[in-house]
mmCIF file of C-alpha atoms in Angstrom:
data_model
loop_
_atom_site.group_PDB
_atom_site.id
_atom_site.type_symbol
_atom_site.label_atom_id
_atom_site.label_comp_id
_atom_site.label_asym_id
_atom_site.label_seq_id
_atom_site.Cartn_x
_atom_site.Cartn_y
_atom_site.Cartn_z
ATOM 1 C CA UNK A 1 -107.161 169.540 40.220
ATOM 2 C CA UNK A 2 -103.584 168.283 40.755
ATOM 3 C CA UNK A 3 -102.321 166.357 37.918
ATOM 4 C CA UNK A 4 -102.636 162.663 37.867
ATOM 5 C CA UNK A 5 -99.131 161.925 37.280
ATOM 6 C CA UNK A 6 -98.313 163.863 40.236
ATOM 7 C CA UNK A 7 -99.564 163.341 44.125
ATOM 8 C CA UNK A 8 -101.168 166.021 45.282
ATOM 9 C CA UNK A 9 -99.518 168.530 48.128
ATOM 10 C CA UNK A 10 -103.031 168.349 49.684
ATOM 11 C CA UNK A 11 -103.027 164.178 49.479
ATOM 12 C CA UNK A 12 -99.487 164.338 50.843
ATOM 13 C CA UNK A 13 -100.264 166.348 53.550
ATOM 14 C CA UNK A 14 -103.768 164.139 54.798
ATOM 15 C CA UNK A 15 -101.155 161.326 54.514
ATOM 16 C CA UNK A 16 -98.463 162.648 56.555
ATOM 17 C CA UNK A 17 -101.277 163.459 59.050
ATOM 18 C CA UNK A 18 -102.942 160.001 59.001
ATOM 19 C CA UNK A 19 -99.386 157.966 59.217
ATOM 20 C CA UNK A 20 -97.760 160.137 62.270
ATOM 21 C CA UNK A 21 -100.944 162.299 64.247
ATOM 22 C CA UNK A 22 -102.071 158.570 65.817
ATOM 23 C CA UNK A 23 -98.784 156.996 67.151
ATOM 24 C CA UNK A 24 -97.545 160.381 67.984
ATOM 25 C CA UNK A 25 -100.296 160.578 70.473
ATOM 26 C CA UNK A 26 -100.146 157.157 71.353
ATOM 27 C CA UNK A 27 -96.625 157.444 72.076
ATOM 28 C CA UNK A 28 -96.835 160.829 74.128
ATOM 29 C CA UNK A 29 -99.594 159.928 76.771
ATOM 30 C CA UNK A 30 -97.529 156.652 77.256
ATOM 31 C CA UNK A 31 -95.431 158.588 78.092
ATOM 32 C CA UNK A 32 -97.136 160.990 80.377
ATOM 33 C CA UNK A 33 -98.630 158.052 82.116
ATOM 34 C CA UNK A 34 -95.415 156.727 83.152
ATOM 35 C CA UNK A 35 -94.807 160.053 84.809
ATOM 36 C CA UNK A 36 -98.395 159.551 86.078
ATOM 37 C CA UNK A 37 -98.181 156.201 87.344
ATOM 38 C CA UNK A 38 -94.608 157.551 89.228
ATOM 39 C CA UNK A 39 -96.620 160.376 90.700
ATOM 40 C CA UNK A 40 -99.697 158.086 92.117
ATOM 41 C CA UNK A 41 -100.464 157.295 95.682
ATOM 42 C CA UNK A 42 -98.902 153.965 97.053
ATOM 43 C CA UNK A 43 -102.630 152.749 97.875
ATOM 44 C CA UNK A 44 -103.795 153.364 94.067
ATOM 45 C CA UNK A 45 -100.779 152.072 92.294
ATOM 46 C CA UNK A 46 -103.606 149.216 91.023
ATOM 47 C CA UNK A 47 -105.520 150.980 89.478
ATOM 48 C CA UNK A 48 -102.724 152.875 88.252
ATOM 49 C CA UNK A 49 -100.910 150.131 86.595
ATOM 50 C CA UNK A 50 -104.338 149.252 85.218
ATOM 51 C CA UNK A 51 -103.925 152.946 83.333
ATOM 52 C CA UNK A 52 -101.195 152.680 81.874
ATOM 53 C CA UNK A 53 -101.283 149.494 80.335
ATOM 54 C CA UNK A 54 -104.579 150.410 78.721
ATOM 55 C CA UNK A 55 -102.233 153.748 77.590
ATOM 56 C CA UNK A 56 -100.310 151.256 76.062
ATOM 57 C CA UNK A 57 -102.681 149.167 74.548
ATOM 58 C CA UNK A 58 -104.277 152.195 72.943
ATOM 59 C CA UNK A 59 -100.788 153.748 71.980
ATOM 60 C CA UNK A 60 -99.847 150.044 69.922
ATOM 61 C CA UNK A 61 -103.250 150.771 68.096
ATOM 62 C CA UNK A 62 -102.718 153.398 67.205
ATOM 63 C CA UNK A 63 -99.436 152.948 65.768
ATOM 64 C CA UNK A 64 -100.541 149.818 63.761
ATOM 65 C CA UNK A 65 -103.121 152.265 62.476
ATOM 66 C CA UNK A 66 -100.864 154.531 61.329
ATOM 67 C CA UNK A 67 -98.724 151.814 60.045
ATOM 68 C CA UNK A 68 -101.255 150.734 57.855
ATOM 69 C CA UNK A 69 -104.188 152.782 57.961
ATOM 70 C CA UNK A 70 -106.674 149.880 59.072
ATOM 71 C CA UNK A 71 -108.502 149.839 61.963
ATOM 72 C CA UNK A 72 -109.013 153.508 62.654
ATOM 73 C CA UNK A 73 -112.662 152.697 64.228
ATOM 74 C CA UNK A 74 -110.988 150.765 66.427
ATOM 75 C CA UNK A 75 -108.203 152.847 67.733
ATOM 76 C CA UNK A 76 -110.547 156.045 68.009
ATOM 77 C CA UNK A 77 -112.430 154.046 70.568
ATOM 78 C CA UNK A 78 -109.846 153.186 72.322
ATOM 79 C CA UNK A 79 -108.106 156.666 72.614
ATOM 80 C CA UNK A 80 -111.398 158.193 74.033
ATOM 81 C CA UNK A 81 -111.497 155.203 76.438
ATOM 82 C CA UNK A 82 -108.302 155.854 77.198
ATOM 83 C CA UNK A 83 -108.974 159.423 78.156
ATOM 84 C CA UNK A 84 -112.175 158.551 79.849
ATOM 85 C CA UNK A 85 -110.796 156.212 81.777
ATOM 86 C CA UNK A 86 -107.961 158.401 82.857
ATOM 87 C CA UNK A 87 -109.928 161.295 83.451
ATOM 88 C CA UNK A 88 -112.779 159.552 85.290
ATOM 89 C CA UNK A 89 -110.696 158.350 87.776
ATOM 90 C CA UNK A 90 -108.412 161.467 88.306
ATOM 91 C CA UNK A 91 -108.868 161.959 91.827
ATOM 92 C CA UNK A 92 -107.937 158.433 92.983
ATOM 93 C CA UNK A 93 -104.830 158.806 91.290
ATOM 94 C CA UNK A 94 -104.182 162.639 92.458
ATOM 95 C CA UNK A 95 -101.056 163.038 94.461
ATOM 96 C CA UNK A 96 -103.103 164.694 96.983
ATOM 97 C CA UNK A 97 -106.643 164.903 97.868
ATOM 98 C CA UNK A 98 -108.796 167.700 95.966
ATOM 99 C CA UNK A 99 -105.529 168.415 93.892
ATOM 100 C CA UNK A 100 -106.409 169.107 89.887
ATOM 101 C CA UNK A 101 -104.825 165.843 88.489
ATOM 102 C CA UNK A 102 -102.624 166.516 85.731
ATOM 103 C CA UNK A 103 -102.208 163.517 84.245
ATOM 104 C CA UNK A 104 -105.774 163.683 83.683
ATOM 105 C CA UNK A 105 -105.903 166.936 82.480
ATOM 106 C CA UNK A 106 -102.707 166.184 80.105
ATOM 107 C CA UNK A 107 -104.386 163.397 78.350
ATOM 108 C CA UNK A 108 -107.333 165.435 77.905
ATOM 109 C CA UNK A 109 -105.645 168.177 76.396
ATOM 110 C CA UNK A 110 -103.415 166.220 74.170
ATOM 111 C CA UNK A 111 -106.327 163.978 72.952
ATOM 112 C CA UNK A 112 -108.644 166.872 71.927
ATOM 113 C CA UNK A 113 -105.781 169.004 70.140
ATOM 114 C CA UNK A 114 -104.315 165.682 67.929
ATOM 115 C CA UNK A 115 -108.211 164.711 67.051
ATOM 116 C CA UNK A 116 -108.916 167.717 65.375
ATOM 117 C CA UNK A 117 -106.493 166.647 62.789
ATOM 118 C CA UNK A 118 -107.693 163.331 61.967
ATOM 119 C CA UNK A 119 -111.287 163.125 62.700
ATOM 120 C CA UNK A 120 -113.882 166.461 61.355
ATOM 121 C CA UNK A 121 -116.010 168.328 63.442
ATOM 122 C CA UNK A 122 -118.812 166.217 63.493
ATOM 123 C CA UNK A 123 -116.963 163.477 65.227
ATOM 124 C CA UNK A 124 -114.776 165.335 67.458
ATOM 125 C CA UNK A 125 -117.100 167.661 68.962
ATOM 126 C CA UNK A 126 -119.384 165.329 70.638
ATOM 127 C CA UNK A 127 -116.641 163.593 71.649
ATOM 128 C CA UNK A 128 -114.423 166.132 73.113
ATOM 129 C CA UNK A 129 -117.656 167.216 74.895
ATOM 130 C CA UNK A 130 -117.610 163.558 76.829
ATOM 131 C CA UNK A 131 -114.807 163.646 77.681
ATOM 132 C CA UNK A 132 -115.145 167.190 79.120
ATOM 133 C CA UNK A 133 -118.401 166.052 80.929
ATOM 134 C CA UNK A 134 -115.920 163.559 82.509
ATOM 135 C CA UNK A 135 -113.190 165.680 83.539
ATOM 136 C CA UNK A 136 -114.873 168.540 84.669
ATOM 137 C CA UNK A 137 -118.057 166.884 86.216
ATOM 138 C CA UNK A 138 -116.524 165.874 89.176
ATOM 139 C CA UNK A 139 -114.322 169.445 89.761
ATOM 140 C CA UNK A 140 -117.659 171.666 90.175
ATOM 141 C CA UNK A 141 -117.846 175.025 88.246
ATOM 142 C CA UNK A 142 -115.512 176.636 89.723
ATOM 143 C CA UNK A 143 -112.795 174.015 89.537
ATOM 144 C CA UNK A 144 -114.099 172.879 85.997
ATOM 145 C CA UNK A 145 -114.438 176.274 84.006
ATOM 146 C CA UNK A 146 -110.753 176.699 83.605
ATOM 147 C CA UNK A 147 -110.411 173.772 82.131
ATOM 148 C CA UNK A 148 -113.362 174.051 79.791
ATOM 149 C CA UNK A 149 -112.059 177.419 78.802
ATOM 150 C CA UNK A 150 -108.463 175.656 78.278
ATOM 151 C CA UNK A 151 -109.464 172.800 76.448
ATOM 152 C CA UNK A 152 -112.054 174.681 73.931
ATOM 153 C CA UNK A 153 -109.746 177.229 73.195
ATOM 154 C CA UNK A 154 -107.009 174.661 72.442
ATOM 155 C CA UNK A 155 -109.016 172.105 70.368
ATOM 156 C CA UNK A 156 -110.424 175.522 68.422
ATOM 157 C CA UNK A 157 -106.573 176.595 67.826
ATOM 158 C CA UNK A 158 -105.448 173.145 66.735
ATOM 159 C CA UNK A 159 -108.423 172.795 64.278
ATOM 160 C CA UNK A 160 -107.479 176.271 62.555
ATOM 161 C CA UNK A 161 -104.412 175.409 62.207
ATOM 162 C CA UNK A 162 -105.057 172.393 60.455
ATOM 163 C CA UNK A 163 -107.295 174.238 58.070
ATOM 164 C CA UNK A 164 -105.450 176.515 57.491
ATOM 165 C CA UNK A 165 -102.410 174.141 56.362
ATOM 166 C CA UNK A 166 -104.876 172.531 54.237
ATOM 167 C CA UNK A 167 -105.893 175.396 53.123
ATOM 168 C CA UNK A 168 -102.131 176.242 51.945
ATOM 169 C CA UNK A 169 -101.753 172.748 50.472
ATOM 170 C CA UNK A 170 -104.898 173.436 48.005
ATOM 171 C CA UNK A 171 -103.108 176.543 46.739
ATOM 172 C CA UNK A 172 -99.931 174.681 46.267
ATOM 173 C CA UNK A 173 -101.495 172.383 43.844
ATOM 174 C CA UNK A 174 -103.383 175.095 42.097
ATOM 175 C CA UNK A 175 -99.823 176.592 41.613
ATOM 176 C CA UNK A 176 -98.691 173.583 40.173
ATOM 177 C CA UNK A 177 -101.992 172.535 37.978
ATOM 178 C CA UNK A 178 -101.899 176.530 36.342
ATOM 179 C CA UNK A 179 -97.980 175.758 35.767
ATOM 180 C CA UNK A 180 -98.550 172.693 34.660
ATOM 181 C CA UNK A 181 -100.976 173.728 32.338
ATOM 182 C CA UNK A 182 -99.337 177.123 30.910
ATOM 183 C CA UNK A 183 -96.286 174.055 30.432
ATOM 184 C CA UNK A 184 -98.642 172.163 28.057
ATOM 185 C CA UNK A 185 -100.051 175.212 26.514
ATOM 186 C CA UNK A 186 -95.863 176.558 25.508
ATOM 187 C CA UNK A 187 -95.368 172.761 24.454
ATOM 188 C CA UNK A 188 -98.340 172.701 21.945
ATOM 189 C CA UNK A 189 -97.538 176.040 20.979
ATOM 190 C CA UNK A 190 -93.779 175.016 19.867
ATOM 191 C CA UNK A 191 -95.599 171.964 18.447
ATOM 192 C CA UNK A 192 -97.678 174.524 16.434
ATOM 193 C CA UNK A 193 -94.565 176.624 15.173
ATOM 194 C CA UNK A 194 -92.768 173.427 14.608
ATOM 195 C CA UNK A 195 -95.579 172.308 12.143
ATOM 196 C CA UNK A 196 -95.635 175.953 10.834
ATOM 197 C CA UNK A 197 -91.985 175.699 10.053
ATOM 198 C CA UNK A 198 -91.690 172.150 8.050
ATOM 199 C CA UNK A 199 -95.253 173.718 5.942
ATOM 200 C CA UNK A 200 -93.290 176.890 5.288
ATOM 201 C CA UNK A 201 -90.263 174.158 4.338
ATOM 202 C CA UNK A 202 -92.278 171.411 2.116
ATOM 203 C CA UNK A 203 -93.907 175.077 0.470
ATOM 204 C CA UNK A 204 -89.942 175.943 -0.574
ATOM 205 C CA UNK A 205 -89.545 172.937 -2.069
ATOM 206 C CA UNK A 206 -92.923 172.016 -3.719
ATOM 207 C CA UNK A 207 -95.276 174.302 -4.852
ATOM 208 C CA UNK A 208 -92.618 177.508 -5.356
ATOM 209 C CA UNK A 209 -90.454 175.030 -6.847
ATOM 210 C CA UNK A 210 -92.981 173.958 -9.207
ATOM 211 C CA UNK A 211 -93.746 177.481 -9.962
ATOM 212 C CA UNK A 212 -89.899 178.234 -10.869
ATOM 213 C CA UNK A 213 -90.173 175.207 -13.565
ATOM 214 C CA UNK A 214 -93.277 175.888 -14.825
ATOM 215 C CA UNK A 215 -92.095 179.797 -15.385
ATOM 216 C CA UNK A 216 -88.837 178.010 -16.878
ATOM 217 C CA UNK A 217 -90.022 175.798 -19.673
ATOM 218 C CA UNK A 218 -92.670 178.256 -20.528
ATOM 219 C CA UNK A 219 -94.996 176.837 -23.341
ATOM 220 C CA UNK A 220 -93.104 173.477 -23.321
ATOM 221 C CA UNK A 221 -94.936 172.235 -19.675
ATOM 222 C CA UNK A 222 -97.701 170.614 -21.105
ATOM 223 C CA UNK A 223 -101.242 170.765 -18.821
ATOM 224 C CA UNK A 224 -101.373 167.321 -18.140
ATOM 225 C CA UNK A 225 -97.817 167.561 -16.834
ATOM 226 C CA UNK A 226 -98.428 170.652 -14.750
ATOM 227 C CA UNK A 227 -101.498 168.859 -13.424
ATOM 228 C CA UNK A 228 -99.125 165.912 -12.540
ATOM 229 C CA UNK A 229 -96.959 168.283 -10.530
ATOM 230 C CA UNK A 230 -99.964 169.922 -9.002
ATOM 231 C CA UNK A 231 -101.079 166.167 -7.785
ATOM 232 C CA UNK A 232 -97.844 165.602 -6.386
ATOM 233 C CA UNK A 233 -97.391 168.680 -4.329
ATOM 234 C CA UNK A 234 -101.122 168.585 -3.274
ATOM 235 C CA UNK A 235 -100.569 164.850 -1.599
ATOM 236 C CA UNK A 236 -97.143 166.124 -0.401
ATOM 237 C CA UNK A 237 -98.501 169.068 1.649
ATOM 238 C CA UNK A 238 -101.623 167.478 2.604
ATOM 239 C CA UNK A 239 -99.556 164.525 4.000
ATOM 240 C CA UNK A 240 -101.355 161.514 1.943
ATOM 241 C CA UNK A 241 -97.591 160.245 0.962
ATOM 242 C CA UNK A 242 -97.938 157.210 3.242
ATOM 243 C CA UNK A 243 -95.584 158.076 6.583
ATOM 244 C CA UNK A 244 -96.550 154.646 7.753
ATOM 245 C CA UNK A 245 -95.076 152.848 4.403
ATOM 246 C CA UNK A 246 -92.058 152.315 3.005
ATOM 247 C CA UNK A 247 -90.133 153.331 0.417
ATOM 248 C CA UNK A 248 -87.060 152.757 -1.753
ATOM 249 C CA UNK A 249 -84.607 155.847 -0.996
ATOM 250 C CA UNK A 250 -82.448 155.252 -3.762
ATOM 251 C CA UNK A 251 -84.982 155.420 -6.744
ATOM 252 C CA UNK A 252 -86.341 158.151 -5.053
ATOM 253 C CA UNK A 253 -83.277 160.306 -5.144
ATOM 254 C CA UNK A 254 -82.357 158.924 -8.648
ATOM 255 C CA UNK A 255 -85.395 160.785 -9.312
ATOM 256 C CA UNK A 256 -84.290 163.827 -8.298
ATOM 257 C CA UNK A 257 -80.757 163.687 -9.687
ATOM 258 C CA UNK A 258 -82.495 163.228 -13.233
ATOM 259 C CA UNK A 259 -84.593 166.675 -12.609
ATOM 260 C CA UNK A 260 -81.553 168.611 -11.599
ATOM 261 C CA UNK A 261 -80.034 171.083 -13.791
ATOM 262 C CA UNK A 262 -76.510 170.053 -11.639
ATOM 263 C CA UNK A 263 -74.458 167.760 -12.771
ATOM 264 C CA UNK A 264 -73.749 165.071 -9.921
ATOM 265 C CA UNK A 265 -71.962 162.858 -9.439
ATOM 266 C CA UNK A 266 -73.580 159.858 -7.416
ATOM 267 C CA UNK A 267 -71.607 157.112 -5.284
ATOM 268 C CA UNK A 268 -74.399 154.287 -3.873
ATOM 269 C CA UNK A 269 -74.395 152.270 -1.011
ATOM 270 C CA UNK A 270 -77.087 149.663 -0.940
ATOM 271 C CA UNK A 271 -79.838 150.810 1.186
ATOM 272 C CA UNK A 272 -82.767 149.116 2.960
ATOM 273 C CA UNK A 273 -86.902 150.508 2.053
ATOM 274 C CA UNK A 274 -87.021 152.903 4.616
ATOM 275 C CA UNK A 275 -89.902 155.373 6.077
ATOM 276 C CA UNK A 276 -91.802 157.161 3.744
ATOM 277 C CA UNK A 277 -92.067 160.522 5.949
ATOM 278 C CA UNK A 278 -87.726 159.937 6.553
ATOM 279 C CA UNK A 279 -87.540 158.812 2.651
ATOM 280 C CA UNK A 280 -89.662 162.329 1.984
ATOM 281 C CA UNK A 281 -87.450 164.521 4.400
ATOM 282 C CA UNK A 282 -84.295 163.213 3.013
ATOM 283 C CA UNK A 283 -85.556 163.602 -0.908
ATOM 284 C CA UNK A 284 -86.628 167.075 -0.079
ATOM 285 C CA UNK A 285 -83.392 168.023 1.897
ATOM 286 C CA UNK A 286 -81.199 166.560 -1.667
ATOM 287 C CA UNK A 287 -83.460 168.667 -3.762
ATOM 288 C CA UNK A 288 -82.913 171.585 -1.583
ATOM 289 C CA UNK A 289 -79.107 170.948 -1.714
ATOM 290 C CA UNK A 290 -78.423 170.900 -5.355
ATOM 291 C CA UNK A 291 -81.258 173.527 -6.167
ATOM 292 C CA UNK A 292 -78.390 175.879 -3.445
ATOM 293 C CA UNK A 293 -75.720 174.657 -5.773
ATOM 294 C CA UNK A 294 -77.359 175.632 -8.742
ATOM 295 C CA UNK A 295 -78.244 179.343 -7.402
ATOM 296 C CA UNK A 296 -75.238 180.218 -5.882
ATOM 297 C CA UNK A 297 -72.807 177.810 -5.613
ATOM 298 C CA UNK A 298 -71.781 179.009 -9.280
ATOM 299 C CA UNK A 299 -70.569 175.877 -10.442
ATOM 300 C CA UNK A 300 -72.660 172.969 -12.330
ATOM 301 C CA UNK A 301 -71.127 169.836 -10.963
ATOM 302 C CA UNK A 302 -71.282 168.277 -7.195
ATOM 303 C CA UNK A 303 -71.125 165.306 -5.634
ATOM 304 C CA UNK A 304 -72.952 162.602 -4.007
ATOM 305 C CA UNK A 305 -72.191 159.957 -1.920
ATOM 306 C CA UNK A 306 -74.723 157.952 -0.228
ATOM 307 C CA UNK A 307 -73.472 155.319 2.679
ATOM 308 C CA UNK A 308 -74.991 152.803 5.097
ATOM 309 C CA UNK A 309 -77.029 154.474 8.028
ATOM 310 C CA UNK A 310 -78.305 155.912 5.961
ATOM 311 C CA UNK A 311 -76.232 159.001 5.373
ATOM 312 C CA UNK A 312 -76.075 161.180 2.170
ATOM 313 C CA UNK A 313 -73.318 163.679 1.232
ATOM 314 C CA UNK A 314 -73.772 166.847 -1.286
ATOM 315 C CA UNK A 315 -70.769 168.247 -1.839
ATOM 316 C CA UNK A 316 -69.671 171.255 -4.178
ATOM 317 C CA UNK A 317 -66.325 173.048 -4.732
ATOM 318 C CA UNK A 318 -68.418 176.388 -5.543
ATOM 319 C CA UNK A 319 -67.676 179.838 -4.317
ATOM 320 C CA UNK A 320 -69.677 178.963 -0.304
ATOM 321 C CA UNK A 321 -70.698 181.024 2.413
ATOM 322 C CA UNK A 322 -70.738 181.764 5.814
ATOM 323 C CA UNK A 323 -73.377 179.823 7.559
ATOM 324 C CA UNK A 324 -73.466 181.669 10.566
ATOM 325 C CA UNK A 325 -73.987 184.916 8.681
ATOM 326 C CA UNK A 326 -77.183 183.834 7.010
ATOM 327 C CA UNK A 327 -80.188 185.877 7.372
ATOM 328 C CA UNK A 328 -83.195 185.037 9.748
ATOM 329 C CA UNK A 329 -85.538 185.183 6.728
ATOM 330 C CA UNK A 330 -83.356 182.919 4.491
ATOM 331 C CA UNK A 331 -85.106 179.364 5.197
ATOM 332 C CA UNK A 332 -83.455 177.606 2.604
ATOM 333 C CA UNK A 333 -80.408 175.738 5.448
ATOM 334 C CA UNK A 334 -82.445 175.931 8.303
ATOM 335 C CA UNK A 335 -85.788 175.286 7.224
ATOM 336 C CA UNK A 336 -85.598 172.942 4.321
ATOM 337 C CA UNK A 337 -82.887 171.056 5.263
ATOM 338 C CA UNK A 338 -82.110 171.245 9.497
ATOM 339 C CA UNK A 339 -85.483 171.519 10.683
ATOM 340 C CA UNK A 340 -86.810 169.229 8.552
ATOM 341 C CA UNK A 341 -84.180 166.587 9.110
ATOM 342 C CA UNK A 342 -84.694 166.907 12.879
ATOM 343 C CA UNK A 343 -88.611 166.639 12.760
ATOM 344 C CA UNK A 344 -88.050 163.415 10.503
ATOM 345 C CA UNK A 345 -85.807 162.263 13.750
ATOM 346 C CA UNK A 346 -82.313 162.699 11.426
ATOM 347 C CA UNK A 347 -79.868 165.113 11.372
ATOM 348 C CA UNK A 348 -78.584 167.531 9.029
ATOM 349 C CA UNK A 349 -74.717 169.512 9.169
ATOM 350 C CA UNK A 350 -73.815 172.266 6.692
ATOM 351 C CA UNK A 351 -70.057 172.781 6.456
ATOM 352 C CA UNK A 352 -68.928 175.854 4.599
ATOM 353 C CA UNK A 353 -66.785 178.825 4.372
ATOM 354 C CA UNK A 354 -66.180 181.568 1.538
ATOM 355 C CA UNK A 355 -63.869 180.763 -1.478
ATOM 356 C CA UNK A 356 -63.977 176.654 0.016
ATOM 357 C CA UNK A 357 -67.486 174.810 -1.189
ATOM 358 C CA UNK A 358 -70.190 173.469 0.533
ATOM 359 C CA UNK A 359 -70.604 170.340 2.315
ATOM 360 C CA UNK A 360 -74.007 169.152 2.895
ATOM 361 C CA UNK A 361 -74.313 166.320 5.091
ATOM 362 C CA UNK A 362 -77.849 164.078 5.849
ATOM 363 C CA UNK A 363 -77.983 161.733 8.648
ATOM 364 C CA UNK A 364 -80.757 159.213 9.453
ATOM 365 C CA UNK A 365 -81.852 158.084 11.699
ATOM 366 C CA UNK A 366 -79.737 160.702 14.152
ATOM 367 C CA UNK A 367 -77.538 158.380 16.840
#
């Protein structure tokens, strides 16, 4: 089924039919009656007159039907009294005695082709078969099996066609459902590989970093320390760091300038409590930053400035790099500090060239 947010090319379609297929009509035998009225004997003029204003009638019906899609009882009686009427009195209002009446036959025609469209078979067929009985009554066999022949065959081509249309508007919102659907499908996957990504990122920074001090301080990690780690990588990757709290970012960060090996110097700013899960992202970016510094920066000392925003600045005057020239499986930029920056709804910039530092800058919230 088409989806919800959407109207369907098949609802659309029934729409279009149900607004225009009545005053279309309405509007065309008026007109043809006009014409029939014009061509009708001086002595029947009456009853002629009498015609055509129950053509119009019947035509402003049908238009406020279409107009507002009440009433169609209503103006479906009045179209087949229309036609009956016209039909049944066809040879008073002939031109000439014995003459096939074509206003008659007109109406007739254009009334069983249009009701295919808007009424199904079960109302249409005893009702085109009335107003057959009507027309062709009155002509004799002869005289009335052309007309049969013409009718049937036209009612039969109009209803075809109308399947068939419909037909063509189902498959158009198939189309769109399956494309709709493979749409979601490539959105969660992304989602998927998004959420792969920042695991593969909080793993760089937790649990492998972890390992590295552990393997560092050898004998002199105590258990109960290494078990405090353990605790607070577990709740990191399992996400029970309260992203609906809030946190102080500076303490936070003081805490990781008193773990680093780097010697930084810090600028503050005051700053507000701010989201745990942006608090997180940005503490895990800064720990990121200077652990780079401290592996191949080769220097000991950097900067830090954090300002209003909230925005936070690592900057080193180390050897650098060429961003741009970074390997696909290096996920120490992209990873632990862009990607996970951008999921947290910040941003993160890396400025940096050989031979002239590294400039880290943290941005949050991004705007």
């Amino acid at each position: 089924m088409p989806s919800i947010r959407e109207t369907s090319v098949e609802a659309e379609f029934l729409a279009v039919v149900a607004r225009y297929a009545g005053p279309a009509r309405g509007a065309g035998l008026l007109v043809i009656s006009v014409f029939g009225v014009l061509a009708t004997p001086s002595d029947a003029l009456p009853l002629g007159f009498g015609l055509l204003a129950l053509a119009l009638v019947a035509a402003v019906a049908e238009h406020r039907t279409g107009r507002t899609g009440r009433g169609r009882p209503v103006a479906f009686t009045l179209t087949l009294l229309r036609a009956a009427a016209i039909c049944g009195t066809q040879f008073l209002t002939a031109s000439e005695a014995g003459e096939l009446n074509q206003w008659a036959l007109n109406v007739l025609t254009v009334t069983a082709i249009t009701l295919q469209w808007e009424w199904p078979p079960r109302v249409t067929v005893p009702a085109v078969a009335c107003l057959l009985a009507i027309e062709v009554v009155p002509l004799g066999f002869d005289g009335g099996l052309p007309v049969v022949l013409r009718v049937l065959i036209e009612a039969a081509l109009a209803r075809v066609a109308f399947l068939l249309l419909l037909r063509t508007t189902r498959r158009v919102d198939d189309l769109r459902e399956r494309r709709a659907r493979l749409a979601r499908e490539e959105s969660l996957a992304l989602e998927r590989r998004r959420q792969e990504r920042e695991y593969l990122a909080v793993l760089h920074d937790t649990a492998a970093a972890t390992f590295l001090t552990v393997a560092q301080r050898g004998e002199t990690a105590g258990p109960a320390e290494v078990a405090e780690y353990a605790r607070r990588d577990l709740a990191i990757l399992t996400g029970e760091s309260g992203r609906g709290s809030v946190v102080d970012l500076e303490s936070s960060l003081r805490g990781v300038l008193a773990e680093s090996r780097v010697k930084v110097d810090a600028r503050w700013a005051p700053l507000p409590p701010m989201p745990a899960s942006a608090a997180l992202a940005l503490v895990r970016a800064v720990r990121e930053a200077l652990t780079n510094v401290e592996r191949h920066a080769g220097v000991r000392e950097a900067e830090l400035t954090v300002e209003d925003g909230v925005r936070v600045t690592i900057r080193d005057e180390g050897r650098g790099f060429d961003p741009a020239a970074t390997p696909a499986q290096r996920r120490g930029v992209r990873g632990s500090l862009v990607e996970r920056m951008a999921a947290a709804g910040g941003r993160a910039r890396v400025t940096s060239a050989p031979g002239a530092g590294t400039t880290v800058e943290l941005v949050w919230p991004d705007g």
